Short mmCIF file of C-alpha atoms in Angstrom, two decimals:
data_model
loop_
_atom_site.label_atom_id
_atom_site.label_comp_id
_atom_site.label_asym_id
_atom_site.label_seq_id
_atom_site.Cartn_x
_atom_site.Cartn_y
_atom_site.Cartn_z
CA UNK O 181 -25.75 -30.14 -4.76
CA UNK O 182 -26.95 -27.74 -5.76
CA UNK O 183 -24.75 -25.06 -4.48
CA UNK O 184 -22.03 -27.48 -5.70
CA UNK O 185 -23.41 -26.44 -8.69
CA UNK O 186 -24.23 -22.49 -8.52
CA UNK O 187 -20.17 -21.97 -7.02
CA UNK O 188 -18.29 -23.91 -10.11
CA UNK O 189 -20.84 -21.56 -12.21
CA UNK O 190 -19.92 -18.76 -10.27
CA UNK O 191 -16.69 -19.59 -10.05
CA UNK O 192 -16.54 -20.43 -13.72
CA UNK O 193 -17.73 -17.22 -14.89
CA UNK O 194 -15.20 -15.38 -12.36
CA UNK O 195 -12.36 -17.48 -14.18
CA UNK O 196 -13.51 -16.56 -17.61
CA UNK O 197 -13.66 -13.02 -16.59
CA UNK O 198 -10.44 -12.41 -15.78
CA UNK O 199 -9.72 -13.32 -18.34
CA UNK O 200 -11.30 -11.92 -21.44
CA UNK O 201 -11.90 -9.24 -19.33
CA UNK O 202 -14.47 -6.29 -20.25
CA UNK O 203 -12.99 -4.90 -23.44
CA UNK O 204 -14.65 -1.46 -23.32
CA UNK O 205 -12.71 1.72 -24.43
CA UNK O 206 -11.59 4.39 -21.79
CA UNK O 207 -10.97 7.56 -23.75
CA UNK O 208 -9.85 11.30 -22.25
CA UNK O 209 -7.85 13.73 -23.20
CA UNK O 210 -4.61 12.48 -21.33
CA UNK O 211 -3.99 9.53 -20.34
CA UNK O 212 -1.44 9.13 -17.74
CA UNK O 213 -0.18 5.47 -16.98
CA UNK O 214 1.51 4.90 -13.90
CA UNK O 215 0.55 5.82 -9.73
CA UNK O 216 3.46 7.35 -8.37
CA UNK O 217 4.05 11.23 -6.82
CA UNK O 218 4.63 12.34 -10.89
CA UNK O 219 1.48 11.01 -12.25
CA UNK O 220 -0.99 12.19 -9.23
CA UNK O 221 0.50 15.57 -10.06
CA UNK O 222 0.38 15.53 -13.61
CA UNK O 223 -3.01 14.67 -13.37
CA UNK O 224 -4.44 17.15 -11.05
CA UNK O 225 -2.55 19.06 -12.83
CA UNK O 226 -4.66 18.60 -15.98
CA UNK O 227 -8.22 19.15 -13.92
CA UNK O 228 -7.42 21.99 -13.53
CA UNK O 229 -5.78 23.26 -16.62
CA UNK O 230 -9.41 21.80 -17.61
CA UNK O 231 -8.76 18.83 -19.91
CA UNK O 232 -10.07 15.08 -19.34
CA UNK O 233 -7.01 12.45 -17.41
CA UNK O 234 -8.14 9.14 -16.93
CA UNK O 235 -4.72 7.19 -15.09
CA UNK O 236 -4.21 3.35 -15.54
CA UNK O 237 -2.22 2.36 -12.32
CA UNK O 238 -0.68 -0.18 -11.63
CA UNK O 239 -0.28 -0.26 -8.26
CA UNK O 240 -3.06 -0.18 -5.91
CA UNK O 241 -1.38 2.74 -3.34
CA UNK O 242 -0.85 6.14 -5.02
CA UNK O 243 2.62 7.99 -4.41
CA UNK O 244 5.73 5.80 -5.17
CA UNK O 245 8.08 6.14 -2.91
CA UNK O 246 6.45 8.94 -1.53
CA UNK O 247 3.43 7.16 -0.10
CA UNK O 248 6.25 3.84 0.45
CA UNK O 249 8.11 4.38 3.31
CA UNK O 250 10.08 7.28 2.14
CA UNK O 251 8.58 9.71 4.72
CA UNK O 252 12.24 10.98 5.22
CA UNK O 253 12.49 13.15 2.23
CA UNK O 254 15.39 13.75 -0.34
CA UNK O 255 15.01 16.90 -1.10
CA UNK O 256 17.97 19.41 -0.93
CA UNK O 257 18.20 22.70 -1.28
CA UNK O 258 13.81 23.32 -0.08
CA UNK O 259 13.82 26.80 -1.76
CA UNK O 260 13.23 25.03 -5.73
CA UNK O 261 10.42 23.56 -4.43
CA UNK O 262 7.81 25.15 -5.78
CA UNK O 263 3.90 23.98 -7.31
CA UNK O 264 2.52 20.84 -6.44
CA UNK O 265 5.12 19.36 -4.78
CA UNK O 266 5.70 22.42 -2.60
CA UNK O 267 1.11 21.77 -2.02
CA UNK O 268 2.49 18.20 -1.62
CA UNK O 269 4.45 18.99 1.19
CA UNK O 270 2.71 22.14 2.85
CA UNK O 271 -0.63 18.90 2.84
CA UNK O 272 1.71 17.23 5.15
CA UNK O 273 2.26 20.15 8.20
CA UNK O 274 -1.16 21.30 8.30
CA UNK O 275 -2.35 17.19 8.85
CA UNK O 276 0.65 17.11 11.77
CA UNK O 277 -0.46 20.09 12.92
CA UNK O 278 -3.37 18.49 14.44
CA UNK O 279 -2.75 17.29 17.73
CA UNK O 280 -4.84 14.38 16.52
CA UNK O 281 -1.89 13.24 14.02
CA UNK O 282 0.83 12.69 17.61
CA UNK O 283 -1.35 8.86 17.79
CA UNK O 284 2.12 7.88 19.91
CA UNK O 285 3.96 10.61 20.77
CA UNK O 286 3.25 14.38 21.63
CA UNK O 287 4.53 17.29 19.35
CA UNK O 288 6.53 19.04 21.77
CA UNK O 289 9.13 14.86 22.23
CA UNK O 290 8.91 14.93 18.81
CA UNK O 291 12.92 15.88 16.86
CA UNK O 292 12.20 17.89 14.74
CA UNK O 293 14.61 17.47 12.70
CA UNK O 294 15.88 16.13 8.66
CA UNK O 295 18.19 16.86 6.26
CA UNK O 296 19.86 20.73 8.15
CA UNK O 297 16.77 22.05 8.78
CA UNK O 298 14.05 21.98 10.77
CA UNK O 299 11.69 19.34 9.57
CA UNK O 300 8.20 21.05 10.29
CA UNK O 301 9.25 23.86 9.15
CA UNK O 302 6.22 26.85 10.34
CA UNK O 303 7.61 29.46 8.81
CA UNK O 304 7.25 28.58 5.19
CA UNK O 305 3.49 25.47 6.23
CA UNK O 306 6.02 22.36 4.33
CA UNK O 307 6.66 19.29 6.79
CA UNK O 308 9.13 17.17 4.36
CA UNK O 309 9.71 14.12 6.64
CA UNK O 310 6.02 11.76 7.95
CA UNK O 311 4.63 8.64 7.61
CA UNK O 312 3.56 7.03 5.34
CA UNK O 313 -0.01 6.86 5.90
CA UNK O 314 -0.15 9.99 5.73
CA UNK O 315 1.69 11.10 2.36
CA UNK O 316 -1.58 7.90 0.91
CA UNK O 317 -3.67 10.20 2.25
CA UNK O 318 -2.86 13.69 1.06
CA UNK O 319 -2.45 11.67 -2.42
CA UNK O 320 -5.70 10.28 -1.98
CA UNK O 321 -7.49 13.78 -2.14
CA UNK O 322 -6.04 15.34 -3.84
CA UNK O 323 -7.74 12.54 -6.48
CA UNK O 324 -10.64 12.82 -4.17
CA UNK O 325 -11.08 16.62 -5.03
CA UNK O 326 -10.03 17.14 -8.21
CA UNK O 327 -11.79 13.79 -9.35
CA UNK O 328 -9.41 12.16 -10.92
CA UNK O 329 -10.49 8.84 -12.39
CA UNK O 330 -8.82 6.10 -11.89
CA UNK O 331 -8.19 2.63 -12.76
CA UNK O 332 -5.91 0.90 -9.82
CA UNK O 333 -4.58 -3.33 -10.88
CA UNK O 334 -4.36 -1.67 -14.33
CA UNK O 335 -0.77 -3.68 -15.76
CA UNK O 336 0.32 -2.42 -19.25
CA UNK O 337 0.35 -5.14 -21.63
CA UNK O 338 3.62 -4.46 -23.05
CA UNK O 339 3.98 -6.86 -25.80
CA UNK O 340 1.35 -6.66 -28.42
CA UNK O 341 -0.24 -3.95 -26.00
CA UNK O 342 0.58 -0.31 -27.69
CA UNK O 343 -1.22 0.77 -30.93
CA UNK O 344 0.65 4.19 -32.82
CA UNK O 345 -0.13 6.19 -35.78
CA UNK O 346 1.61 8.16 -37.70
CA UNK O 347 4.57 7.85 -34.90
CA UNK O 348 1.65 8.79 -31.54
CA UNK O 349 -0.15 6.42 -29.72
CA UNK O 350 -3.71 6.29 -30.06
CA UNK O 351 -4.36 3.56 -27.90
CA UNK O 352 -2.64 1.13 -24.69
CA UNK O 353 -4.49 -2.26 -24.49
CA UNK O 354 -3.80 -3.66 -20.37
CA UNK O 355 -3.82 -7.47 -19.30
CA UNK O 356 -7.54 -6.63 -18.43
CA UNK O 357 -8.34 -6.54 -21.29
CA UNK O 358 -9.38 -3.25 -21.18
CA UNK O 359 -7.76 -0.09 -24.01
CA UNK O 360 -7.44 3.57 -22.43
CA UNK O 361 -7.59 6.00 -25.40
CA UNK O 362 -6.34 9.53 -25.32
CA UNK O 363 -4.15 12.69 -27.21
CA UNK O 364 -1.61 13.31 -24.86
CA UNK O 365 0.61 10.09 -22.97
CA UNK O 366 2.07 10.44 -19.46
CA UNK O 367 4.44 7.71 -18.56
CA UNK O 368 4.66 8.18 -15.22
CA UNK O 369 6.56 4.73 -14.34
CA UNK O 370 9.94 3.94 -11.93
CA UNK O 371 10.11 1.42 -15.17
CA UNK O 372 9.15 3.27 -18.11
CA UNK O 373 7.17 0.07 -20.30
CA UNK O 374 4.78 2.44 -22.22
CA UNK O 375 7.96 4.57 -23.66
CA UNK O 376 9.68 1.08 -24.15
CA UNK O 377 6.46 -0.64 -25.41
CA UNK O 378 6.58 2.67 -27.82
CA UNK O 379 8.87 2.43 -28.89
CA UNK O 380 11.21 5.36 -27.05
CA UNK O 381 14.11 4.90 -27.25
CA UNK O 382 16.30 4.25 -23.67
CA UNK O 383 19.78 3.54 -21.65
CA UNK O 384 19.71 1.16 -19.08
CA UNK O 385 23.56 0.90 -16.83
CA UNK O 386 26.37 2.16 -16.79
CA UNK O 387 27.29 5.44 -19.53
CA UNK O 388 31.54 5.04 -20.01
CA UNK O 389 32.28 8.36 -18.96
CA UNK O 390 33.46 8.80 -21.91
CA UNK O 391 29.87 9.16 -23.65
CA UNK O 392 28.97 12.49 -21.81
CA UNK O 393 32.21 14.18 -21.31
CA UNK O 394 31.53 13.14 -17.39
CA UNK O 395 33.70 12.20 -14.34
CA UNK O 396 32.13 10.09 -11.98
CA UNK O 397 29.00 7.19 -14.49
CA UNK O 398 30.10 4.08 -14.72
CA UNK O 399 32.07 1.71 -12.85
CA UNK O 400 33.73 4.15 -9.55
CA UNK O 401 35.24 1.65 -7.10
CA UNK O 402 37.95 4.82 -5.82
CA UNK O 403 34.64 6.36 -4.59
CA UNK O 404 34.46 6.50 -1.11
CA UNK O 405 31.30 9.46 -0.13
CA UNK O 406 28.67 8.18 2.40
CA UNK O 407 30.68 5.04 4.09
CA UNK O 408 28.97 1.87 2.83
CA UNK O 409 32.47 0.05 1.99
CA UNK O 410 34.40 -2.49 4.03
CA UNK O 411 36.66 -0.18 6.34
CA UNK O 412 38.56 -2.90 7.65
CA UNK O 413 40.38 -5.93 5.39
CA UNK O 414 37.09 -8.47 5.38
CA UNK O 415 38.14 -12.55 3.96
CA UNK O 416 35.33 -13.33 1.85
CA UNK O 417 36.05 -16.67 1.53
CA UNK O 418 33.13 -19.08 3.13
CA UNK O 419 36.72 -20.69 5.38
CA UNK O 420 38.43 -17.84 5.70
CA UNK O 421 41.85 -17.32 3.27
CA UNK O 422 41.09 -20.08 1.35
CA UNK O 423 40.46 -19.26 -1.61
CA UNK O 424 39.12 -22.97 -2.55
CA UNK O 425 35.57 -22.63 -0.79
CA UNK O 426 34.31 -20.67 -2.01
CA UNK O 427 32.66 -17.02 -1.95
CA UNK O 428 30.34 -15.40 0.67
CA UNK O 429 26.78 -15.26 -0.56
CA UNK O 430 25.86 -11.70 -1.95
CA UNK O 431 29.81 -11.19 -3.42
CA UNK O 432 30.53 -11.59 -7.93
CA UNK O 433 32.99 -13.12 -8.84
CA UNK O 434 33.74 -11.28 -11.37
CA UNK O 435 36.73 -8.71 -11.61
CA UNK O 436 36.50 -5.40 -11.22
CA UNK O 437 36.55 -3.33 -14.62
CA UNK O 438 38.75 -0.18 -15.34
CA UNK O 439 37.29 3.71 -13.28
CA UNK O 440 34.79 4.81 -15.86
CA UNK O 441 33.80 1.58 -17.23
CA UNK O 442 30.04 1.55 -18.99
CA UNK O 443 28.37 -1.51 -18.63
CA UNK O 444 24.87 -2.88 -17.58
CA UNK O 445 24.49 -2.63 -13.99
CA UNK O 446 22.55 -0.46 -12.25
CA UNK O 447 22.57 0.18 -8.67
CA UNK O 448 20.63 -1.76 -5.60
CA UNK O 449 17.54 -1.41 -3.79
CA UNK O 450 15.92 -2.27 -1.27
CA UNK O 451 12.43 -1.04 0.53
CA UNK O 452 12.54 2.25 2.81
CA UNK O 453 11.18 -0.13 6.57
CA UNK O 454 8.87 1.61 8.88
CA UNK O 455 9.68 0.45 12.35
CA UNK O 456 8.07 1.04 15.45
CA UNK O 457 9.55 1.49 19.19
CA UNK O 458 6.74 2.09 21.22
CA UNK O 459 5.38 -1.26 22.83
CA UNK O 460 2.20 -0.55 21.36
CA UNK O 461 2.72 -0.21 18.26
CA UNK O 462 5.87 -2.43 16.83
CA UNK O 463 6.04 -5.68 15.65
CA UNK O 464 8.56 -8.56 15.74
CA UNK O 465 10.67 -8.93 12.47
CA UNK O 466 9.03 -11.56 11.53
CA UNK O 467 11.48 -14.92 10.16
CA UNK O 468 11.25 -15.54 6.31
CA UNK O 469 10.45 -19.09 5.18
CA UNK O 470 13.35 -18.77 3.62
CA UNK O 471 15.73 -17.97 6.20
CA UNK O 472 18.95 -18.59 5.58
CA UNK O 473 21.16 -17.47 8.30
CA UNK O 474 24.13 -17.86 5.87
CA UNK O 475 23.21 -14.95 4.04
CA UNK O 476 24.55 -12.06 6.36
CA UNK O 477 28.31 -13.95 7.58
CA UNK O 478 29.54 -11.25 6.52
CA UNK O 479 27.91 -8.69 8.73
CA UNK O 480 29.03 -10.70 11.19
CA UNK O 481 32.36 -9.92 10.24
CA UNK O 482 31.60 -6.83 10.16
CA UNK O 483 30.53 -6.42 13.38
CA UNK O 484 33.72 -8.49 14.49
CA UNK O 485 35.74 -5.09 12.93
CA UNK O 486 34.40 -3.25 15.68
CA UNK O 487 31.72 -1.25 13.06
CA UNK O 488 28.93 0.29 15.33
CA UNK O 489 26.75 1.92 12.81
CA UNK O 490 23.71 -0.15 12.40
CA UNK O 491 21.38 2.70 13.73
CA UNK O 492 22.70 4.97 12.04
CA UNK O 493 20.49 5.64 8.32
CA UNK O 494 16.51 4.67 11.15
CA UNK O 495 16.02 7.28 10.61
CA UNK O 496 13.63 9.18 12.61
CA UNK O 497 10.03 10.20 11.50
CA UNK O 498 6.40 11.43 13.87
CA UNK O 499 5.19 9.21 16.06
CA UNK O 500 8.15 6.78 17.23
CA UNK O 501 9.01 5.20 14.04
CA UNK O 502 11.13 5.22 10.96
CA UNK O 503 12.59 5.29 7.70
CA UNK O 504 15.10 2.60 8.11
CA UNK O 505 17.26 3.45 4.29
CA UNK O 506 20.64 1.39 4.31
CA UNK O 507 24.08 1.89 5.98
CA UNK O 508 27.30 0.88 5.85
CA UNK O 509 28.89 -1.65 3.85
CA UNK O 510 26.63 -4.74 4.66
CA UNK O 511 23.07 -3.21 4.97
CA UNK O 512 18.85 -3.30 3.68
CA UNK O 513 20.51 -2.54 0.03
CA UNK O 514 20.50 -6.12 -2.29
CA UNK O 515 23.79 -5.06 -4.44
CA UNK O 516 24.08 -7.13 -7.63
CA UNK O 517 20.09 -8.65 -7.22
CA UNK O 518 18.87 -5.90 -9.05
CA UNK O 519 20.45 -6.36 -13.19
CA UNK O 520 17.44 -7.69 -14.72
CA UNK O 521 14.45 -5.52 -13.52
CA UNK O 522 14.11 -3.14 -15.33
CA UNK O 523 13.80 -5.42 -18.69
CA UNK O 524 12.53 -8.46 -16.62
CA UNK O 525 8.30 -10.10 -18.09
CA UNK O 526 6.20 -8.70 -14.53
CA UNK O 527 6.96 -12.76 -13.22
CA UNK O 528 10.35 -11.92 -12.63
CA UNK O 529 10.20 -8.35 -11.14
CA UNK O 530 7.52 -10.30 -9.22
CA UNK O 531 9.91 -13.04 -7.96
CA UNK O 532 12.58 -10.19 -7.27
CA UNK O 533 10.74 -7.87 -5.74
CA UNK O 534 10.27 -10.93 -2.99
CA UNK O 535 13.55 -12.02 -3.09
CA UNK O 536 14.70 -8.78 -1.94
CA UNK O 537 11.45 -8.33 1.00
CA UNK O 538 12.46 -11.71 1.50
CA UNK O 539 16.99 -10.49 2.10
CA UNK O 540 15.75 -8.13 3.76
CA UNK O 541 13.09 -10.07 6.24
CA UNK O 542 16.12 -11.85 6.83
CA UNK O 543 18.57 -9.38 7.75
CA UNK O 544 16.48 -7.97 9.89
CA UNK O 545 15.04 -11.00 12.28
CA UNK O 546 19.36 -12.30 11.93
CA UNK O 547 20.40 -9.73 13.57
CA UNK O 548 17.23 -8.87 16.61
CA UNK O 549 17.68 -12.67 17.18
CA UNK O 550 21.20 -15.05 16.08
CA UNK O 551 23.63 -15.10 18.57
CA UNK O 552 26.76 -13.78 17.08
CA UNK O 553 25.78 -10.45 17.31
CA UNK O 554 26.96 -8.36 19.37
CA UNK O 555 25.18 -7.77 22.50
CA UNK O 556 24.87 -3.90 22.28
CA UNK O 557 24.02 -4.03 19.55
CA UNK O 558 21.24 -6.70 19.86
CA UNK O 559 19.57 -5.56 23.00
CA UNK O 560 18.56 -1.95 20.45
CA UNK O 561 17.28 -3.93 17.63
CA UNK O 562 14.79 -5.38 20.17
CA UNK O 563 13.85 -2.51 20.30
CA UNK O 564 12.91 -2.37 17.14
CA UNK O 565 9.82 -3.33 15.31
CA UNK O 566 7.98 -3.65 11.82
CA UNK O 567 5.13 -0.45 12.74
CA UNK O 568 1.21 -2.06 13.15
CA UNK O 569 -0.28 0.84 11.68
CA UNK O 570 1.88 1.56 7.94
CA UNK O 571 0.60 -1.26 5.44
CA UNK O 572 -1.60 -2.86 7.17
CA UNK O 573 -3.06 -4.84 4.21
CA UNK O 574 0.51 -5.84 3.41
CA UNK O 575 1.91 -7.32 6.16
CA UNK O 576 2.92 -4.04 7.83
CA UNK O 577 5.86 -4.77 5.04
CA UNK O 578 6.13 -1.44 2.34
CA UNK O 579 4.39 -2.17 -0.95
CA UNK O 580 6.68 -0.74 -3.08
CA UNK O 581 10.52 -1.41 -3.42
CA UNK O 582 12.37 1.46 -4.36
CA UNK O 583 13.57 1.32 -7.86
CA UNK O 584 16.16 3.38 -7.73
CA UNK O 585 17.09 3.32 -11.57
CA UNK O 586 15.41 1.57 -14.48
CA UNK O 587 15.06 3.20 -17.73
CA UNK O 588 16.54 5.38 -19.09
CA UNK O 589 15.40 8.04 -22.09
CA UNK O 590 17.05 9.06 -25.08
CA UNK O 591 15.74 12.07 -25.67
CA UNK O 592 15.65 15.42 -27.59
CA UNK O 593 18.23 16.47 -24.67
CA UNK O 594 20.11 14.55 -21.83
CA UNK O 595 21.33 16.27 -18.55
CA UNK O 596 24.22 14.79 -17.00
CA UNK O 597 26.48 15.73 -14.40
CA UNK O 598 27.67 18.64 -16.18
CA UNK O 599 24.70 20.80 -16.37
CA UNK O 600 23.93 19.55 -12.30
CA UNK O 601 27.61 20.53 -11.46
CA UNK O 602 26.33 23.98 -12.90
CA UNK O 603 29.14 23.46 -16.21
CA UNK O 604 26.53 23.61 -19.31
CA UNK O 605 23.73 25.52 -19.35
CA UNK O 606 20.34 24.54 -19.56
CA UNK O 607 18.11 24.76 -22.50
CA UNK O 608 14.43 25.29 -21.29
CA UNK O 609 14.99 24.36 -18.28
CA UNK O 610 11.19 23.64 -16.83
CA UNK O 611 12.25 22.61 -13.32
CA UNK O 612 14.60 21.82 -10.71
CA UNK O 613 16.69 20.61 -8.47
CA UNK O 614 20.03 19.97 -5.49
CA UNK O 615 20.25 17.15 -4.26
CA UNK O 616 24.31 15.09 -4.93
CA UNK O 617 24.61 13.32 -7.07
CA UNK O 618 24.33 9.95 -5.56
CA UNK O 619 24.22 6.16 -6.83
CA UNK O 620 23.91 3.58 -4.39
CA UNK O 621 26.66 0.17 -4.66
CA UNK O 622 26.28 -1.63 -7.32
CA UNK O 623 28.74 -4.28 -7.49
CA UNK O 624 30.13 -6.41 -4.22
CA UNK O 625 33.52 -7.98 -5.68
CA UNK O 626 37.70 -8.98 -4.21
CA UNK O 627 39.62 -6.14 -4.39
CA UNK O 628 43.60 -7.19 -5.85
CA UNK O 629 44.88 -7.63 -2.13
CA UNK O 630 41.86 -10.67 -1.88
CA UNK O 631 39.32 -8.59 0.17
CA UNK O 632 35.99 -7.92 -0.07
CA UNK O 633 34.44 -4.29 -1.41
CA UNK O 634 31.70 -2.35 -2.81
CA UNK O 635 31.93 -0.67 -5.70
CA UNK O 636 29.42 2.31 -7.37
CA UNK O 637 28.32 4.33 -4.15
CA UNK O 638 29.15 8.34 -5.58
CA UNK O 639 28.37 10.32 -4.05
CA UNK O 640 29.20 14.02 -5.23
CA UNK O 641 27.34 17.76 -4.34
CA UNK O 642 26.10 20.22 -6.69
CA UNK O 643 26.70 23.26 -4.88
CA UNK O 644 24.11 25.36 -6.35
CA UNK O 645 19.82 24.19 -7.13
CA UNK O 646 20.13 23.40 -10.97
CA UNK O 647 17.72 23.41 -13.98
CA UNK O 648 16.29 20.20 -15.72
CA UNK O 649 15.77 20.35 -19.30
CA UNK O 650 12.00 20.29 -20.81
CA UNK O 651 13.93 18.09 -23.33
CA UNK O 652 14.98 15.23 -20.73
CA UNK O 653 11.37 14.85 -20.43
CA UNK O 654 10.40 14.64 -24.22
CA UNK O 655 11.29 12.36 -26.87
CA UNK O 656 12.95 12.34 -30.38
CA UNK O 657 9.90 13.48 -32.55
CA UNK O 658 11.08 10.79 -34.99
CA UNK O 659 10.96 7.90 -32.24
CA UNK O 660 6.87 9.40 -30.33
CA UNK O 661 4.93 12.85 -31.05
CA UNK O 662 2.26 12.28 -27.87
CA UNK O 663 4.23 10.95 -25.01
CA UNK O 664 6.06 12.93 -21.78
CA UNK O 665 9.01 10.99 -19.28
CA UNK O 666 8.31 12.65 -16.53
CA UNK O 667 9.65 9.75 -13.98
CA UNK O 668 12.58 7.88 -16.68
CA UNK O 669 13.50 10.79 -17.80
CA UNK O 670 16.45 11.20 -20.39
CA UNK O 671 19.88 11.58 -18.32
CA UNK O 672 23.08 10.07 -17.48
CA UNK O 673 23.53 7.55 -14.85
CA UNK O 674 24.89 9.54 -12.84
CA UNK O 675 22.57 12.63 -13.05
CA UNK O 676 20.49 10.72 -12.74
CA UNK O 677 21.03 10.19 -9.18
CA UNK O 678 20.11 14.27 -8.16
CA UNK O 679 16.64 14.19 -10.08
CA UNK O 680 15.23 10.46 -9.20
CA UNK O 681 14.41 12.55 -5.91
CA UNK O 682 10.86 12.07 -4.95
CA UNK O 683 9.83 15.90 -4.98
CA UNK O 684 11.24 17.26 -8.03
CA UNK O 685 9.34 13.36 -9.64
CA UNK O 686 6.05 15.90 -8.21
CA UNK O 687 7.80 19.52 -10.10
CA UNK O 688 8.54 16.97 -14.14
CA UNK O 689 4.82 15.41 -13.27
CA UNK O 690 3.60 18.83 -13.33
CA UNK O 691 5.09 20.42 -16.21
CA UNK O 692 5.31 17.51 -18.08
CA UNK O 693 0.78 18.53 -18.09
CA UNK O 694 1.26 21.74 -18.51
CA UNK O 695 2.61 20.75 -21.84
CA UNK O 696 -0.17 18.49 -23.04
CA UNK O 697 -1.81 20.95 -22.33
CA UNK O 698 -0.60 23.31 -24.11
CA UNK O 699 0.03 20.09 -27.39
CA UNK O 700 -3.49 19.82 -26.76
CA UNK O 701 -4.79 23.07 -27.14
CA UNK O 702 -2.26 23.39 -29.78
CA UNK O 703 -3.18 20.36 -32.10
CA UNK O 704 0.55 19.76 -31.86
CA UNK O 705 3.07 17.50 -30.83
CA UNK O 706 4.78 17.69 -27.57
CA UNK O 707 8.05 18.28 -28.89
CA UNK O 708 6.86 21.41 -31.51
CA UNK O 709 5.16 22.52 -27.88
CA UNK O 710 5.97 27.12 -27.67
CA UNK O 711 8.27 26.90 -24.72
CA UNK O 712 6.65 30.84 -24.08
CA UNK O 713 3.88 29.64 -23.74
CA UNK O 714 5.17 26.98 -21.10
CA UNK O 715 6.77 29.02 -18.94
CA UNK O 716 4.29 31.31 -18.45
CA UNK O 717 1.41 28.57 -17.55
CA UNK O 718 4.97 26.91 -15.94
CA UNK O 719 4.92 30.51 -13.44
CA UNK O 720 1.22 31.15 -13.08
CA UNK O 721 1.55 28.19 -10.74
CA UNK O 722 4.70 28.97 -9.18
CA UNK O 723 6.68 26.29 -10.73
CA UNK O 724 10.81 26.72 -10.19
CA UNK O 725 12.98 26.79 -12.86
CA UNK O 726 16.03 28.31 -12.99
CA UNK O 727 17.86 30.37 -10.51
#
């Protein structure tokens, strides 16, 4: 009985602690909310600039997508990646220069090709393609070396947590009961929760082309840029030719809107999967508890049409692993199943994440096991499995869903395709991007001819690297004077399709930190920061901000 009483008492104390939390206040010059790559580079810069900083991270694992499976980096022109962002890729290069790093293959066996250039660039001492656990270690090393204070599993109280006075955030509270107080705040999350809770304006979805005088925003039913569409006529109905039988899983009943129409839809999410084909380092694809093969009937029909591109985005990373991304008309993107994610409660977001996980696990299991899959595809698929030595505390499944876009701030300057494509000059540049204007599919619908089709797949090449404006990370002054937003930047949907690359987020995180330093030193709002002073600091840090 004494043991039972002790256990009961301990359980009660744990419950009380969980409910009440530790309500002590944590203070620093700058409070960063988020655990993404942008959050870490911002924190490193702040420490090296002599400012105190605290990261309050809802994530346990640091680095966001950079350590969450996206190891085949979307770089574009690598010459415009500078500062701490480049330092990250230099450290990856250092890791793979050690023979110990090559556990499952010899370094000489690695093809060393990706994104049109060498993955391991000895001349520039950088490496752009890597395993997830290597990226996470680099971020953890950044934190340890700079003695950055970080509190993990800390979730913003989005309803009542943000306190403001005189148009400035004074503090925010997390669900654990902790309060974080600072002079400047940085929202480095993919979702923009702190920004939204602070009353800063933002947009979700696609703007009509007319809003910013763009060509590639809004509905783009005629865009066929990546091959992620149905190239042959595929019947959308459960019983082919019979509309009364209903639509196959994942096909919308909505009619497609005219091109350039704005909407509240967002591009598809997926997990960037790390697979292995090494017999000693692969695990069979797990069968999800709610497995339903009917969800993948469309894929069978695509294979029956003769399509055989299933393995085209099994991008090879070191040690016989992949960064597996979406490819083709029916793949890992869970099209149309994320529209409510940006504004959803934490509980609903967890459900959406779980739905994406179940869909992708079911897809992998289906291709590896269903008898309707072409034999040559299935036999090759059975040589792959989840990498046994990645994401070991999460069932070898990535800990980060690819949030390709969520909220986007409406700040003092909105980046559009016109700046990305060089049609407009960019004021006060703080970094550069160069990647394609890239939107994944947004909806799957039935055409007027009665066939299934995807919509939203846009890929417009930027002919030269472009600058990103300081104003894109600044809220309007009348909304908040001490917040910087380097991830959910002020941008149109289609411009964000290029800006949203991980190297760019690291660049913008560092520039945001430099701006925060100046604002603190001069006791001024972030909007009042002297660009001349900021530019001097960016140049000193070898940030590349314009051609």
